[in-house]
Amino acid sequence: MNAGNRHANTRLYEFGAFRLDSAERVFARSNGERIPLAPKAFDTLLILVQHGGRVVKKDELLRTLWPDTFVEENNLNQHISALRRALGKDPGEYIETVPKLGYRFVGKVREIEETSPEFAGAETSETFISRRTRTRIVLREEIEEEEDTPTESVPFVDEISNRARAIPDRSDLAHSPIRLVSIVTAAIVLGALALLGWRVIRLQTVHTGVAAGNLVRLTSDDGLTLSPALSRDGRFVAYASDRKGRGNLDIWIQPVNGGAPLRLTQDATDDSAPDFSPDGQTIVYRSERDGGGVYAVSVHAGEARLIAANGRRPKFSPDGKWIAYWVGEETGDNTGNFMVPGAGKVFIVSSSGGPPKAIQPHFAAAGYPIWTPDARHLLFLGNRDPNLYNEGAVDWWVAAIDGGEAARTGASAAFQKTGFASASQVPDAWTADGTSVLTSAALADTRNIWQVPISTKDWKIAGEPQRLTYGTGTDSQPTIAGSRLVFSSLTAKLEIWSLPIYANHAKSLGAPKRLTEDADGHGYPAVSMDGTKIAFSLQRGGNRQIWMEDLTTDKLALVSRSGFPAFNPNFSPDGKELIYRTYEDRTAVAYEVSLSGNDRQPICENCSDYGWSSDKKRLALVGASPAGISILELATKKRTALLRDPEYQLWNARFSPDDHWISFNATEPGRSRIFITPATGLTLVPREDWIAIPSDGWDDKPRWSPDGNTLYFVSDRDGFRCIWAQRLDSKKHPLGDPIPVFHAHESSRSMSRVGPGDLSISVARDQIVFNMSERNGNLWLTSLDAQH
């Protein structure tokens, strides 16, 4: 009997003190304690267990785990190491390494088939929760009326809520088919009555509250539903959703224990990040209308009023007297929310109106404030040093609203020790007992909700972060009331797109086309000038490597082969070579690769970005520290300084097609400008010779058109990160107003959610290649008590 047939009915595998559920993809201890594993690590363990006692060769594992992709053996080694850490201190107790061959699972395995009479008693608590929750969702969907968009209705219908709560748990229905039919029938009748009496078209969520260890899905939208906020009594949840199908987010409110949602806002722009007043009668939120700001609206709907222009993520104080918010640009990706100098400022404003008050205005960057339980302090993500552009400068800080020095909590160090992908995590909410703060953080392949212990006596981190959710996607934006915990579970993908364009005239020729589609993160996209090849930094399982895809054959090739993470590919003008950089021993090292022979050689150290000259003899280099621009002669490796400035950090240097000019962007706290400078001299070019592209916001990633008469770039000048173009005269001065080339204003698909490093654009003769983050998801409810 082959392995596939032998394990066809097997659901559970038991070995030692562990249980492996192949259907629910749960790995746990016999006492029910769940052990988190990355998806590929879980697959690796399952394969080894299913072939227990025999050697599974490394190439067999690689082919099975990555069937359509070439990966290095190091990827497999990382998963084996992770499994051994999860299984215990003795590395050979379960997984034996067979030198030069592969691995053998040596533990004694007991297989339990799903048809076995002992199967029901063998389920772990987590497995049972997952099965029960999924079945409950199916039941709810069966009794819903099919409809493209929900009809707004008053959600405060006690009769409907009471009847919804009376519907029994899935576990009570499992052994009573007759009762199941009667319940479904009763629910359909109830829906019809509600339609006649209250115009409630569909029953949104049917559950009996939050039992210990339970997980309940609150929304079931096909698009994007996120940023939940619970009322203080835990009875209602407000959130943002694009379920109306118009491409924008609206604020909705619905009872947690069942009932129809009410749409509170109906603007054409995005509304998001709601928060309840302590009395539950008012909701404040962020709206993108009229340039963006904080607005307030009654929970019974009606006209919204402006609270604070430009404000983001408002939060009522526990006593309801104040509203905290921040002003800046949200540039977070799926790993963190790094606060570069100038990225944001924190404010409070009286809930009854009045002028705002800045909190810790001397900070280089501050954002995402939440109130401490005493209503007299704010906890926020901040960077105090205006000269530091690295995560070591970012931490959680606590400051009194009446002034005084801010206290550094040490959260950054705790996050680094835990192994989070980024130390720049946003504080989301305090627990009801005031002992911990909830945050969303990425560890290995998943982003989950974590609880961070913190002392209210000295505002220091009081213990290691503890994981609360174990979803395989992106669990984020937690909100809490008592023991009830609601969070967004999102699917986020960073994909590469191509916009057809007549590049020399900044004229779009159609809609963008997706070039990649999988669960991995595609950063730093680059396209060859002839448009036949793209390259990118692929983030997979905590690893980053440079891959190249031939767009004519769809073939993928691995370009970088070192054991270090690789970034920022750049094709030579003729497309025959590629440069990328790695970090080796904390030093940025750039490599040149011949694409015909795959030969590689190091070309520079302390270089983070580079632009080719048309004859491939020189590179315009950006130094990693300080961020200035030099010219590198490739034959001699001689570097000549071209641009330095005490006020600006300089980035993205690119030769014009005729090699006479160099474009770049210069950043200072809160602002990035694009300049053009002559490239023919051998001495430093003074700032008075820089040619500026006018802007008051953030312009980034300048790229030349093939004829050198147009400069493309990313800009937030319309409130969103979009692609713009600037026509140039013969002396490279701006000619006319900037031209919008591509708008990315949708919440579900955005350039604003891409990290500032990963985001890039690349221009070929007939297309612009760029990357965007795509998100969809829904809200889930659980009990914080169940996590302890």
Coordinates of N, CA and C in Angstrom, one line a residue, residues 631-701:
I631 N 29.9 58.6 -8.0 CA 30.1 57.9 -9.3 C 31.1 56.8 -9.2
L632 N 30.8 55.6 -9.6 CA 31.7 54.5 -9.5 C 32.1 54.1 -10.9
E633 N 33.5 54.1 -11.2 CA 34.0 53.6 -12.5 C 34.1 52.1 -12.3
L634 N 33.4 51.3 -13.1 CA 33.3 49.9 -12.9 C 34.7 49.2 -13.2
A635 N 35.4 49.7 -14.1 CA 36.7 49.1 -14.5 C 37.7 49.2 -13.4
T636 N 37.8 50.4 -12.8 CA 38.8 50.7 -11.8 C 38.3 50.6 -10.3
K637 N 37.0 50.6 -10.2 CA 36.3 50.6 -8.8 C 36.6 52.0 -8.1
K638 N 37.0 53.0 -8.9 CA 37.2 54.3 -8.3 C 35.9 55.0 -8.1
R639 N 35.7 55.6 -6.8 CA 34.5 56.3 -6.5 C 34.8 57.8 -6.4
T640 N 34.0 58.6 -7.0 CA 34.1 60.0 -6.9 C 32.8 60.6 -6.4
A641 N 32.9 61.4 -5.3 CA 31.8 62.0 -4.7 C 31.1 63.0 -5.6
L642 N 29.8 63.0 -5.8 CA 29.1 63.9 -6.6 C 28.2 64.8 -5.8
L643 N 27.4 64.2 -4.9 CA 26.4 65.0 -4.1 C 26.5 64.7 -2.6
R644 N 26.6 65.7 -1.8 CA 26.6 65.6 -0.3 C 25.8 66.8 0.2
D645 N 25.0 66.6 1.3 CA 24.3 67.7 1.8 C 24.1 67.5 3.3
P646 N 24.3 68.5 4.1 CA 24.1 68.3 5.6 C 22.7 68.2 6.0
E647 N 21.7 68.6 5.2 CA 20.3 68.6 5.6 C 19.5 67.5 5.0
Y648 N 19.9 67.0 3.9 CA 19.2 66.0 3.2 C 19.9 64.6 3.2
Q649 N 19.1 63.6 3.2 CA 19.5 62.2 2.9 C 19.2 62.0 1.4
L650 N 20.1 61.5 0.6 CA 20.0 61.4 -0.8 C 19.8 60.0 -1.2
W651 N 18.9 59.7 -2.1 CA 18.5 58.4 -2.5 C 18.2 58.3 -4.0
N652 N 18.1 57.1 -4.5 CA 17.5 56.8 -5.9 C 18.2 57.5 -7.0
A653 N 19.5 57.5 -7.0 CA 20.3 58.1 -8.1 C 20.2 57.3 -9.4
R654 N 19.8 58.0 -10.5 CA 19.7 57.4 -11.8 C 20.2 58.3 -12.9
F655 N 21.1 57.7 -13.8 CA 21.6 58.4 -14.9 C 20.4 58.7 -15.9
S656 N 20.4 59.8 -16.6 CA 19.5 60.0 -17.7 C 20.0 59.2 -18.9
P657 N 19.2 58.9 -19.9 CA 19.6 58.0 -21.0 C 20.8 58.5 -21.7
D658 N 21.1 59.9 -21.7 CA 22.3 60.4 -22.4 C 23.4 60.5 -21.4
D659 N 23.3 60.1 -20.2 CA 24.3 60.2 -19.2 C 24.8 61.6 -18.7
H660 N 24.1 62.6 -19.2 CA 24.5 64.0 -18.8 C 23.9 64.5 -17.5
W661 N 22.8 63.7 -17.0 CA 22.1 64.2 -15.8 C 21.9 63.0 -14.9
I662 N 21.7 63.4 -13.6 CA 21.3 62.4 -12.6 C 20.1 62.9 -11.9
S663 N 19.1 62.0 -11.8 CA 17.9 62.3 -10.9 C 18.0 61.6 -9.6
F664 N 17.4 62.2 -8.6 CA 17.5 61.6 -7.2 C 16.4 62.3 -6.4
N665 N 16.2 61.7 -5.2 CA 15.3 62.3 -4.3 C 16.0 62.6 -3.0
A666 N 15.7 63.7 -2.4 CA 16.4 64.2 -1.1 C 15.3 64.3 0.0
T667 N 15.6 63.6 1.1 CA 14.6 63.5 2.2 C 15.1 64.3 3.4
E668 N 14.1 64.9 4.0 CA 14.3 65.5 5.4 C 13.0 65.1 6.2
P669 N 13.0 65.3 7.5 CA 11.9 64.8 8.3 C 10.5 65.3 7.7
G670 N 9.7 64.4 7.3 CA 8.4 64.7 6.8 C 8.3 65.1 5.4
R671 N 9.4 65.1 4.6 CA 9.3 65.6 3.2 C 10.3 64.9 2.4
S672 N 10.0 64.6 1.1 CA 10.9 64.1 0.1 C 10.7 64.8 -1.2
R673 N 11.8 65.4 -1.7 CA 11.8 66.2 -2.9 C 12.6 65.5 -4.0
I674 N 12.3 65.7 -5.3 CA 13.0 65.2 -6.4 C 13.8 66.3 -7.1
F675 N 15.0 65.9 -7.4 CA 15.9 66.9 -8.0 C 16.6 66.3 -9.2
I676 N 17.1 67.1 -10.1 CA 18.0 66.7 -11.2 C 19.3 67.6 -11.2
T677 N 20.4 66.9 -11.4 CA 21.7 67.6 -11.4 C 22.6 67.2 -12.5
P678 N 23.5 68.1 -13.0 CA 24.4 67.7 -14.0 C 25.3 66.6 -13.5
A679 N 25.7 65.7 -14.4 CA 26.5 64.5 -14.0 C 27.9 64.5 -14.7
T680 N 28.2 65.7 -15.3 CA 29.5 65.7 -16.1 C 30.7 66.1 -15.4
G681 N 30.5 66.8 -14.3 CA 31.7 67.3 -13.5 C 32.3 66.3 -12.7
L682 N 33.5 66.6 -12.2 CA 34.3 65.7 -11.3 C 34.4 66.2 -9.9
T683 N 33.6 67.2 -9.6 CA 33.6 67.8 -8.2 C 32.2 67.8 -7.7
L684 N 32.0 68.0 -6.4 CA 30.7 68.1 -5.8 C 29.9 69.2 -6.4
V685 N 28.6 68.8 -6.7 CA 27.7 69.8 -7.3 C 27.0 70.5 -6.2
P686 N 27.1 71.9 -6.1 CA 26.4 72.6 -5.1 C 24.9 72.6 -5.2
R687 N 24.2 72.8 -4.1 CA 22.7 72.7 -4.1 C 22.1 73.7 -5.0
E688 N 22.7 74.9 -5.2 CA 22.1 75.9 -6.1 C 22.1 75.4 -7.6
D689 N 22.8 74.3 -7.9 CA 22.7 73.8 -9.3 C 21.7 72.6 -9.4
W690 N 21.1 72.3 -8.3 CA 20.1 71.3 -8.3 C 18.8 71.8 -8.9
I691 N 18.2 71.1 -9.8 CA 16.9 71.5 -10.4 C 15.8 70.7 -9.7
A692 N 14.8 71.5 -9.1 CA 13.8 70.9 -8.3 C 12.5 70.6 -9.1
I693 N 11.9 69.5 -8.7 CA 10.5 69.2 -9.2 C 9.6 69.7 -8.1
P694 N 8.7 70.7 -8.3 CA 8.0 71.3 -7.2 C 7.1 70.3 -6.5
S695 N 7.1 70.4 -5.2 CA 6.2 69.5 -4.3 C 6.3 70.0 -2.9
D696 N 5.2 69.8 -2.1 CA 5.3 70.1 -0.7 C 5.1 68.8 0.1
G697 N 5.0 67.6 -0.6 CA 4.7 66.4 0.2 C 5.9 65.4 0.0
W698 N 5.5 64.2 -0.4 CA 6.5 63.1 -0.4 C 6.6 62.6 -1.9
D699 N 7.6 62.9 -2.6 CA 7.9 62.4 -3.9 C 9.1 61.5 -3.8
D700 N 9.0 60.4 -4.6 CA 10.0 59.3 -4.4 C 10.2 58.5 -5.6
K701 N 11.3 57.7 -5.7 CA 11.6 56.8 -6.8 C 11.6 57.4 -8.2

